[in-house]
PDB file of C-alpha atoms in Angstrom:
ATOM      1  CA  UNK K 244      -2.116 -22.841  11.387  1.00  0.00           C
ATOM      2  CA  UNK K 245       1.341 -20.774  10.530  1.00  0.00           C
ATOM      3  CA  UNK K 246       1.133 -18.365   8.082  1.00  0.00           C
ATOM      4  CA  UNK K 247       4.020 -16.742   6.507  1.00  0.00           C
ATOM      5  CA  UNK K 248       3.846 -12.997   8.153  1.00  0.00           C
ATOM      6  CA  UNK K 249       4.693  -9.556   6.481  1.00  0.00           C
ATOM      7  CA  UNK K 250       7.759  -9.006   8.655  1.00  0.00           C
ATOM      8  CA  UNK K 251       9.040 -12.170   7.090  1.00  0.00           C
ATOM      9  CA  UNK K 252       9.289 -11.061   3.835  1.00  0.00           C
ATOM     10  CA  UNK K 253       8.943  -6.808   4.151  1.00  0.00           C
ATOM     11  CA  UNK K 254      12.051  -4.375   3.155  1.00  0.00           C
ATOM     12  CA  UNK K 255      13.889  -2.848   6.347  1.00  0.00           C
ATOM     13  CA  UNK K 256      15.173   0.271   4.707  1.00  0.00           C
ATOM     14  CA  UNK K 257      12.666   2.006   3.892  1.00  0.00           C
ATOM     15  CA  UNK K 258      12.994   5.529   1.770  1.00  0.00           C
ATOM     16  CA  UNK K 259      11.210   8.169   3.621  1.00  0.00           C
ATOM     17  CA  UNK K 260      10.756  11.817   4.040  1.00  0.00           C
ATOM     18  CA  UNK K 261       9.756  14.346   6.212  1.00  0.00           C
ATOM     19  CA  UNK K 262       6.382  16.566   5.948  1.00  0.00           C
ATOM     20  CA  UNK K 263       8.425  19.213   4.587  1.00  0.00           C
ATOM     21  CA  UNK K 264      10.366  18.060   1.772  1.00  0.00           C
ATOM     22  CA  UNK K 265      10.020  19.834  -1.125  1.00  0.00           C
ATOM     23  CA  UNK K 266       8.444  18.447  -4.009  1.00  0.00           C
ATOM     24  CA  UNK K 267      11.666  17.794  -5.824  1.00  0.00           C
ATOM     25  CA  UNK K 268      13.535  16.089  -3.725  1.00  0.00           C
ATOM     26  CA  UNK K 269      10.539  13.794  -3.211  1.00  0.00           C
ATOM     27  CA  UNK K 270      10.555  13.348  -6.848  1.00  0.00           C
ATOM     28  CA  UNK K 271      14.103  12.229  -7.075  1.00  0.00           C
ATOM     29  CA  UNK K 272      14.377   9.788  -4.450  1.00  0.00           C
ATOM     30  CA  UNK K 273      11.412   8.361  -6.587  1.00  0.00           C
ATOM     31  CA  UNK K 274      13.705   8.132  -9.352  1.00  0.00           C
ATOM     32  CA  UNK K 275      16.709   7.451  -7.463  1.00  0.00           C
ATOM     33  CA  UNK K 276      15.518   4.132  -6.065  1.00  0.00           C
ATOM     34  CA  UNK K 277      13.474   3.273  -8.673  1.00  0.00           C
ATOM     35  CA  UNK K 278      10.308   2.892  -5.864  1.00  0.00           C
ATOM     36  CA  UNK K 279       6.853   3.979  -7.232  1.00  0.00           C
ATOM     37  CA  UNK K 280       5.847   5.450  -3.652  1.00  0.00           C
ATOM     38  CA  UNK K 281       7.053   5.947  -0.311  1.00  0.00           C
ATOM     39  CA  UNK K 282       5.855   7.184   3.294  1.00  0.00           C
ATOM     40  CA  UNK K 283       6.205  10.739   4.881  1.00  0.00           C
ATOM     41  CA  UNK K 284       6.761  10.491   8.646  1.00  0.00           C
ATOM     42  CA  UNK K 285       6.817  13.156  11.597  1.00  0.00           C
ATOM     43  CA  UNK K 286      10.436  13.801  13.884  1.00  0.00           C
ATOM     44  CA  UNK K 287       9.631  10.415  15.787  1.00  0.00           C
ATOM     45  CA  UNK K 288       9.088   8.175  12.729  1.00  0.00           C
ATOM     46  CA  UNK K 289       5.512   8.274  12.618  1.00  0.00           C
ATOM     47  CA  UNK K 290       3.612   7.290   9.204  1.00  0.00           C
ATOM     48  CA  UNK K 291       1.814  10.344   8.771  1.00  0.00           C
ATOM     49  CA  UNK K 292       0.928   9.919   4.985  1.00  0.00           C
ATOM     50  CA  UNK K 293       1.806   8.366   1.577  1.00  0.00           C
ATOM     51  CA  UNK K 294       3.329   9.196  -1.508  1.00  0.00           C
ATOM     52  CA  UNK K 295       2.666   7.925  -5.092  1.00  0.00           C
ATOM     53  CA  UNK K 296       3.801   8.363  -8.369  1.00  0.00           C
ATOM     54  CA  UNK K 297       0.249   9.052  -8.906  1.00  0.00           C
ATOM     55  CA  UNK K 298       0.300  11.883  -6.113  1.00  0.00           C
ATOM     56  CA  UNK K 299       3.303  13.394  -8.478  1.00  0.00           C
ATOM     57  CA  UNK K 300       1.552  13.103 -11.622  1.00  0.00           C
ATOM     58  CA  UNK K 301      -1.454  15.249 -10.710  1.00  0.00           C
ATOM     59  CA  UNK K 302       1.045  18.041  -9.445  1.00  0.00           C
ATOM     60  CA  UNK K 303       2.685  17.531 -12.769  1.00  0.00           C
ATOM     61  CA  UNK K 304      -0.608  17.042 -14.779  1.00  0.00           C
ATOM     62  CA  UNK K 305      -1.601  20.826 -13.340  1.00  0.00           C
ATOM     63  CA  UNK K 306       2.223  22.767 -14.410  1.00  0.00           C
ATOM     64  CA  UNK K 307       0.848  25.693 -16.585  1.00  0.00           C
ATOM     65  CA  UNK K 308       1.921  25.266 -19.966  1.00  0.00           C
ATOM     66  CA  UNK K 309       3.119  28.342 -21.984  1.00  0.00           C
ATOM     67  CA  UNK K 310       0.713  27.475 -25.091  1.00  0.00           C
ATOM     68  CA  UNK K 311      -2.536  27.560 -23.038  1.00  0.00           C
ATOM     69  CA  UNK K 312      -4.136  29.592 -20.174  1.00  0.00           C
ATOM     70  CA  UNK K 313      -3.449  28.728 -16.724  1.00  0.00           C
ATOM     71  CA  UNK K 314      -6.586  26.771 -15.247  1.00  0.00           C
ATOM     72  CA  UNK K 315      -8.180  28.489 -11.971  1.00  0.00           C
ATOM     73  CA  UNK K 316      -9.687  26.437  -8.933  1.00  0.00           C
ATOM     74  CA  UNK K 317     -12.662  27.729  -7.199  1.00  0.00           C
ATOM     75  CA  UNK K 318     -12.099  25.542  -4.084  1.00  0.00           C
ATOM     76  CA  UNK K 319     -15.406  26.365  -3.007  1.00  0.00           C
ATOM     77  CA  UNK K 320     -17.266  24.690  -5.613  1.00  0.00           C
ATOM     78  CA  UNK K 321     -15.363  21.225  -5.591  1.00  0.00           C
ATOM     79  CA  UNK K 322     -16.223  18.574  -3.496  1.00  0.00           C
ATOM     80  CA  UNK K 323     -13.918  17.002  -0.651  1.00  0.00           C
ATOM     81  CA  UNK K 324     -11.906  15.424  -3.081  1.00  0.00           C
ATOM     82  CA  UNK K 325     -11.630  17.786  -5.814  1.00  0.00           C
ATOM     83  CA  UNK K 326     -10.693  20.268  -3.169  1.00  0.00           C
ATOM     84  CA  UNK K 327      -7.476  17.587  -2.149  1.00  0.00           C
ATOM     85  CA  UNK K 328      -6.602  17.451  -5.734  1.00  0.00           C
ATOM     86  CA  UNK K 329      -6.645  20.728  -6.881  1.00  0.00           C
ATOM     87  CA  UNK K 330      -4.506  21.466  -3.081  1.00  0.00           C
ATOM     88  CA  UNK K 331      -2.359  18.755  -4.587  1.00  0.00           C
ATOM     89  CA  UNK K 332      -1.833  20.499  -8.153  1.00  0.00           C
ATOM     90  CA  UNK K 333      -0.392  23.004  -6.170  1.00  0.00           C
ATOM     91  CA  UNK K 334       1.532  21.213  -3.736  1.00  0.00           C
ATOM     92  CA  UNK K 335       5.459  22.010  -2.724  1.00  0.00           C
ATOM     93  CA  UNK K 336       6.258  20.065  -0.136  1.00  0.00           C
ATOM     94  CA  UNK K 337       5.653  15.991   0.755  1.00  0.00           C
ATOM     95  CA  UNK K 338       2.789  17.216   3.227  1.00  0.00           C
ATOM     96  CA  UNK K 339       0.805  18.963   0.493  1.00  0.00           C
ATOM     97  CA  UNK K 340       1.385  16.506  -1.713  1.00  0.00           C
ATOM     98  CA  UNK K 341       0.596  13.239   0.473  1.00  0.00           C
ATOM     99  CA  UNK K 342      -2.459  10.535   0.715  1.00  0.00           C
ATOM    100  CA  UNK K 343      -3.553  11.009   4.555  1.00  0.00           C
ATOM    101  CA  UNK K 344      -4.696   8.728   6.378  1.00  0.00           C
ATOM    102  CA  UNK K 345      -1.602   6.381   5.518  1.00  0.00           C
ATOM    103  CA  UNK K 346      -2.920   2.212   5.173  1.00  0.00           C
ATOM    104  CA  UNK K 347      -0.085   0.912   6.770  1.00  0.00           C
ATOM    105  CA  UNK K 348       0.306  -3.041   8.078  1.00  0.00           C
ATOM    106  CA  UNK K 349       1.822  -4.477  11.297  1.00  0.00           C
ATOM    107  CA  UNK K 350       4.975  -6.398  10.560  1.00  0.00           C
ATOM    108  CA  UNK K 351       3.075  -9.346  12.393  1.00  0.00           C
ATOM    109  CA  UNK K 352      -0.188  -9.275  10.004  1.00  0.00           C
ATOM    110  CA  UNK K 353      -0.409 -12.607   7.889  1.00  0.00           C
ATOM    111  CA  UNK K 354       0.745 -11.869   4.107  1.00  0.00           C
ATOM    112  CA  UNK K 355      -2.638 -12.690   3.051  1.00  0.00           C
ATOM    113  CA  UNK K 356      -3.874  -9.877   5.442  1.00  0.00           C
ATOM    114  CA  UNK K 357      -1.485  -7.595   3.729  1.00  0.00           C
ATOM    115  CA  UNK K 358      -2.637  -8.779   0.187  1.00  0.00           C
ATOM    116  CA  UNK K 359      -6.571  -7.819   1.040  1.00  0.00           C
ATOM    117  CA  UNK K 360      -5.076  -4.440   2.087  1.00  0.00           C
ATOM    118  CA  UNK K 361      -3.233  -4.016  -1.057  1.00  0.00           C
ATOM    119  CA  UNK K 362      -6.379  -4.761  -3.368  1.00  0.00           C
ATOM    120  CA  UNK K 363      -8.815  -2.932  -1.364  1.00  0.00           C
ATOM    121  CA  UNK K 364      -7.069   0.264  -1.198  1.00  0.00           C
ATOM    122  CA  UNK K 365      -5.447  -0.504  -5.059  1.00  0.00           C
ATOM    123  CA  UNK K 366      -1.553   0.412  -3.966  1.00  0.00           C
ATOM    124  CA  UNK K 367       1.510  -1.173  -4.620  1.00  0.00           C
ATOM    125  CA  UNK K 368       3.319  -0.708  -1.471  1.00  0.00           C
ATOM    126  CA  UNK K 369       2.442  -0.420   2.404  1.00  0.00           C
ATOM    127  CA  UNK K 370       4.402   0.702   5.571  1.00  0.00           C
ATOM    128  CA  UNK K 371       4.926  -1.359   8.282  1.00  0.00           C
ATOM    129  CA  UNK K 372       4.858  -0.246  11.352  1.00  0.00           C
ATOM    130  CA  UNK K 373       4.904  -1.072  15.003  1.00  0.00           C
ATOM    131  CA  UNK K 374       2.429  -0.755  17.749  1.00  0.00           C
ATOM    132  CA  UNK K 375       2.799   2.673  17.765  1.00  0.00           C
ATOM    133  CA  UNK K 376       2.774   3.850  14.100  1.00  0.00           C
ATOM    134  CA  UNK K 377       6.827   3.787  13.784  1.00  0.00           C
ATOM    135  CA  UNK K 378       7.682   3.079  10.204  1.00  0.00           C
ATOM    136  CA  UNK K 379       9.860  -0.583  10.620  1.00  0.00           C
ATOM    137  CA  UNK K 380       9.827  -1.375   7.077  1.00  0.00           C
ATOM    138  CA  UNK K 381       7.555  -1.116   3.770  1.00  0.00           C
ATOM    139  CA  UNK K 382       5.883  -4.224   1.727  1.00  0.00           C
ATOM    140  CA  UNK K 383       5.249  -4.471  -2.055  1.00  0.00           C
ATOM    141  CA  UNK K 384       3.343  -6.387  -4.111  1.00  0.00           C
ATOM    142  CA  UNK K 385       6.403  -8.470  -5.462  1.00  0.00           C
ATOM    143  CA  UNK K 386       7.250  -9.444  -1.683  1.00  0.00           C
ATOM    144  CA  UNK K 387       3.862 -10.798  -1.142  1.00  0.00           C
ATOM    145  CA  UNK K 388       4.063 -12.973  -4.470  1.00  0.00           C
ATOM    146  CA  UNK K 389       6.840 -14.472  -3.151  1.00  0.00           C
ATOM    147  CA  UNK K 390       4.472 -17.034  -0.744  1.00  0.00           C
ATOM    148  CA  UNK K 391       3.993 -18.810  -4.151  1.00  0.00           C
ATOM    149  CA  UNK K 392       7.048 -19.372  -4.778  1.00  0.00           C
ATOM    150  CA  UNK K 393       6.779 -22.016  -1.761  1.00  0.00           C
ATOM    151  CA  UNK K 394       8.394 -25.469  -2.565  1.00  0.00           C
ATOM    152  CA  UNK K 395       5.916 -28.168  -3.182  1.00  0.00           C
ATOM    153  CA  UNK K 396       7.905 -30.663  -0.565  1.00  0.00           C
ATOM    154  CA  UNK K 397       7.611 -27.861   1.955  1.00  0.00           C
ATOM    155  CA  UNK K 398       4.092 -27.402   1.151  1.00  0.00           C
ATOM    156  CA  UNK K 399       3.541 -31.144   1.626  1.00  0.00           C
ATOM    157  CA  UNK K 400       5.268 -31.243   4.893  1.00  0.00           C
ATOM    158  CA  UNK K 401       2.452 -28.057   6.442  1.00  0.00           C
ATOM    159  CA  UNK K 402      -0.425 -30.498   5.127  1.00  0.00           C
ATOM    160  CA  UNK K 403       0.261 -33.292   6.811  1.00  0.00           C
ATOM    161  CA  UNK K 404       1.708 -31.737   9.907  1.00  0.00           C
ATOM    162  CA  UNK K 405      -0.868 -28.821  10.183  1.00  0.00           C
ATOM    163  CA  UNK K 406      -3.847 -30.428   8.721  1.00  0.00           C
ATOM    164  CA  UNK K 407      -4.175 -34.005   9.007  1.00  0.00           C
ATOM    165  CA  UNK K 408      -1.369 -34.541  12.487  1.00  0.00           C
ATOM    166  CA  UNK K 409      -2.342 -31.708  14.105  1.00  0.00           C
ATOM    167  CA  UNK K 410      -5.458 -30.585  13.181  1.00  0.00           C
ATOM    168  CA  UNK K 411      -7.810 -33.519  12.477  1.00  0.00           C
ATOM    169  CA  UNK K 412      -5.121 -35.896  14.576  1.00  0.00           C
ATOM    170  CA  UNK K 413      -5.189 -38.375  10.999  1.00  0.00           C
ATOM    171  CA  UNK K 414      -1.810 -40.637  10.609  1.00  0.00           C
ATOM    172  CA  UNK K 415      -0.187 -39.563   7.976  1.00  0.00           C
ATOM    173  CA  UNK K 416      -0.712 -42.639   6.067  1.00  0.00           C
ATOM    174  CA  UNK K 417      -4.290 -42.619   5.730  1.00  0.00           C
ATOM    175  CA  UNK K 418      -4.351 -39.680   3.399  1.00  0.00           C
ATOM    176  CA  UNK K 419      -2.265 -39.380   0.693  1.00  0.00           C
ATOM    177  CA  UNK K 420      -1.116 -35.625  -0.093  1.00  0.00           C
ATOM    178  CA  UNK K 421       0.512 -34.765  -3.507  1.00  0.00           C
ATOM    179  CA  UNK K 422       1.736 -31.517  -4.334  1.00  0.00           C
ATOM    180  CA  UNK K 423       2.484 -30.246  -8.442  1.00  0.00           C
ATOM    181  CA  UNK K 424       3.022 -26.821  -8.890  1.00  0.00           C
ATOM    182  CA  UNK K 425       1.304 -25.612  -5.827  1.00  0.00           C
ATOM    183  CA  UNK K 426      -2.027 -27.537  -6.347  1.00  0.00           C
ATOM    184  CA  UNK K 427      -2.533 -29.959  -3.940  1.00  0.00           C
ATOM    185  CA  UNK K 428      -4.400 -33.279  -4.438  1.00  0.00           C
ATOM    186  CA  UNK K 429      -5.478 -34.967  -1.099  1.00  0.00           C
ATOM    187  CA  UNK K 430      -6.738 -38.651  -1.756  1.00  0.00           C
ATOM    188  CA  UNK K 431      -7.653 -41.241   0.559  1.00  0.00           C
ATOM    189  CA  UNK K 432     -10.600 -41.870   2.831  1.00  0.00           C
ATOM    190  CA  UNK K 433     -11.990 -40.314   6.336  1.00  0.00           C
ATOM    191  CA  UNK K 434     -14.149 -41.322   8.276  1.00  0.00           C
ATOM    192  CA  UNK K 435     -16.690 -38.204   8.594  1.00  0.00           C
ATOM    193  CA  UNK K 436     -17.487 -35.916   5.867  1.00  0.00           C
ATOM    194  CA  UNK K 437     -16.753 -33.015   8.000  1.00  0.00           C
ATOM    195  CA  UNK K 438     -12.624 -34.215   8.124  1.00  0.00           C
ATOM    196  CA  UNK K 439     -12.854 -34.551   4.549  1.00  0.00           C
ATOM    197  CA  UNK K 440     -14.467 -30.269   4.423  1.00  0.00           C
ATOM    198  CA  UNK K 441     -12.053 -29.516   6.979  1.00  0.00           C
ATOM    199  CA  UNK K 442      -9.066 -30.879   5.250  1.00  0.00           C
ATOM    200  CA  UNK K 443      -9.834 -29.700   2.311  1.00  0.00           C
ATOM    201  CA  UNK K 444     -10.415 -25.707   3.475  1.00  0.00           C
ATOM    202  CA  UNK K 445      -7.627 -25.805   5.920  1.00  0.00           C
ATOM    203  CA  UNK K 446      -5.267 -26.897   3.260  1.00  0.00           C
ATOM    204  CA  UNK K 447      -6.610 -24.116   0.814  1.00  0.00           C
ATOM    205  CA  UNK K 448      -5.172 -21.677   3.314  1.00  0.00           C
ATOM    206  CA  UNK K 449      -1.883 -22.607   3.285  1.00  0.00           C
ATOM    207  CA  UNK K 450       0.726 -20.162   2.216  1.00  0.00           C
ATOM    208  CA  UNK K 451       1.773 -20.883  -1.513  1.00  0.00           C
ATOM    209  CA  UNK K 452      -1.654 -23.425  -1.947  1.00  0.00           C
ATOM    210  CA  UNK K 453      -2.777 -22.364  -5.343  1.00  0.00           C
ATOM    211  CA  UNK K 454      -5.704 -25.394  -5.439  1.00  0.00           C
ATOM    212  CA  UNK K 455      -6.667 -28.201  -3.913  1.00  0.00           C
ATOM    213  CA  UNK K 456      -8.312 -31.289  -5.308  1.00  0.00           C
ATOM    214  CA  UNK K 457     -10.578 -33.117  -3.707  1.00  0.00           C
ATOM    215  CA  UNK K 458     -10.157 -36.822  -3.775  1.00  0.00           C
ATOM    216  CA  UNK K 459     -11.014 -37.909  -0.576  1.00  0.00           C
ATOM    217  CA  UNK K 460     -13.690 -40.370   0.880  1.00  0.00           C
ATOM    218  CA  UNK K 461     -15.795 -40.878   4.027  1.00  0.00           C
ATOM    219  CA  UNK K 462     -17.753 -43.471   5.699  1.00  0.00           C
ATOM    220  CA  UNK K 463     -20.148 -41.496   7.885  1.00  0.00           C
ATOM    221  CA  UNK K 464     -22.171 -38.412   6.404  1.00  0.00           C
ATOM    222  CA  UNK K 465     -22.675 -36.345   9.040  1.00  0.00           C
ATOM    223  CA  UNK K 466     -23.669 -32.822   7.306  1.00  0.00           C
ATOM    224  CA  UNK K 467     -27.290 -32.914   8.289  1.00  0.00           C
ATOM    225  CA  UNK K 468     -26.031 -33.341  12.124  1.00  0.00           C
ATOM    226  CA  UNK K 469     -26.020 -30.501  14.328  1.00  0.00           C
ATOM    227  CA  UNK K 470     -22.893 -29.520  16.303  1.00  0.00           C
ATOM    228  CA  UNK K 471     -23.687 -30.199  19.410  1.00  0.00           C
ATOM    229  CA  UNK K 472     -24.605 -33.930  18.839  1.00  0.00           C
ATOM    230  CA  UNK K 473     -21.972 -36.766  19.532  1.00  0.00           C
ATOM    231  CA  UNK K 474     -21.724 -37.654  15.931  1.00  0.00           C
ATOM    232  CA  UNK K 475     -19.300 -33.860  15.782  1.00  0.00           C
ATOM    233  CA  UNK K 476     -17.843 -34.001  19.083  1.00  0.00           C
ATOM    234  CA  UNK K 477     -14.022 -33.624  19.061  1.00  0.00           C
ATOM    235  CA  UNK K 478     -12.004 -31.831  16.997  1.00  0.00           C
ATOM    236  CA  UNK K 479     -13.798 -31.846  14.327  1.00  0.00           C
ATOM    237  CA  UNK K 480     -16.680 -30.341  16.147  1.00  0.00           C
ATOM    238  CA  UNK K 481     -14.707 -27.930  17.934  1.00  0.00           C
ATOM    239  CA  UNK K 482     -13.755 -26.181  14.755  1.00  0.00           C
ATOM    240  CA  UNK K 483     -16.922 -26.406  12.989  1.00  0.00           C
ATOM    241  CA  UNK K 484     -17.655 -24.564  15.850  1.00  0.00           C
ATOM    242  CA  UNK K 485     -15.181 -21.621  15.458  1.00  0.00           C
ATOM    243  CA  UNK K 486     -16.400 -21.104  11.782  1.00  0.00           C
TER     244      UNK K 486
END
């Protein structure tokens, strides 16, 4: 099934800087662009590490201020990570103050790839690069939202042509597919309960799907059937088979 792809909807120019930028320049191309992050690469345009606004604020968080005493770090009593943030405090160029290793995406990973990317590593933005770490562009969370923004007749159109035509080989007419505000309601009848499961997940995973209802109805019942019995055999079987 297509899926909408990062390079589809990912930012060509991307704001970088080198290793050894110094701290305030990286702060005001923050500001400039109005970006919350951005990536630092080596001479060949290499993601070598990330920069957040959070990465400023802890440099900013540990500026002495003249009505208290300056706090000391004993680097060899912090942990791993303490040790990176108190190195951080004190940072003065982009490659003291950077997030290594970088989470980057391909510009050929599925938006929905990028998304699980985003909220397992909590950041707003992600390079893209190329097979050989090359910074090609940079994806936000606002691009990615954009696959709901999908038109409910083009959503229609990718159900019956990728699901029921293609998929589970259906005529068009024997299911009908209606579309409101992303959520898609598929009524009609099948003739295994398997088509109906199938239709039903491989519509969920359709760019810009928000729901599906389930309307459908079949003549044969063939969940207690094994996969390798001629009840399944076909397509049907075949992707039961692949999940």
């Amino acid at each position: 099934m297509k899926h909408d792809k990062v390079g589809s909807v990912m930012a060509t120019e991307v704001v970088r800087v080198l290793d050894g930028t110094p701290f305030k320049e990286v702060a005001g191309l923050l500001a400039e662009h109005r970006i919350s992050g951005l990536p630092v690469v080596d001479e060949d345009e290499r993601v070598i590490g990330v920069i957040s606004e959070t990465d400023l604020m802890v440099r900013q968080a540990e500026t002495p201020d003249p009505g208290r005493h300056k706090r000391r770090f004993r680097l060899a009593g912090l942990n791993r990570g303490a040790r990176r943030q108190a190195a951080k405090a004190h940072a003065r160029t982009a490659g003291q103050l950077m997030s290594v290793p970088p989470v980057t995406v391909y510009a050929g990973n599925t938006i929905a790839e990028a998304a699980r990317t985003m909220a397992q590593h909590r950041v707003e933005r992600l390079p893209v690069v190329d097979e050989e770490d090359r910074v090609v562009g940079i994806v936000t969370r606002r691009d990615l939202i954009q696959v709901f923004l999908q038109p409910d007749a083009k959503i229609r159109r990718m159900v019956i042509d990728e699901v029921l035509v293609r998929s589970l080989w259906l005529a068009p007419s024997s299911v009908e597919v209606g579309v409101d505000a992303g959520v898609v309601t598929l009524t009609g009848h099948v003739e295994r309960r398997s088509e109906a499961g199938i239709a039903l997940a491989m519509t969920n995973r359709i760019d810009g799907v928000v729901a599906v209802v389930d309307k459908l109805t079949y003549r044969l019942d063939d969940a207690h059937l094994r996969p390798d019995e001629p009840a399944v055999q076909g397509v049907t079987g075949e992707w039961l088979r692949k999940t």
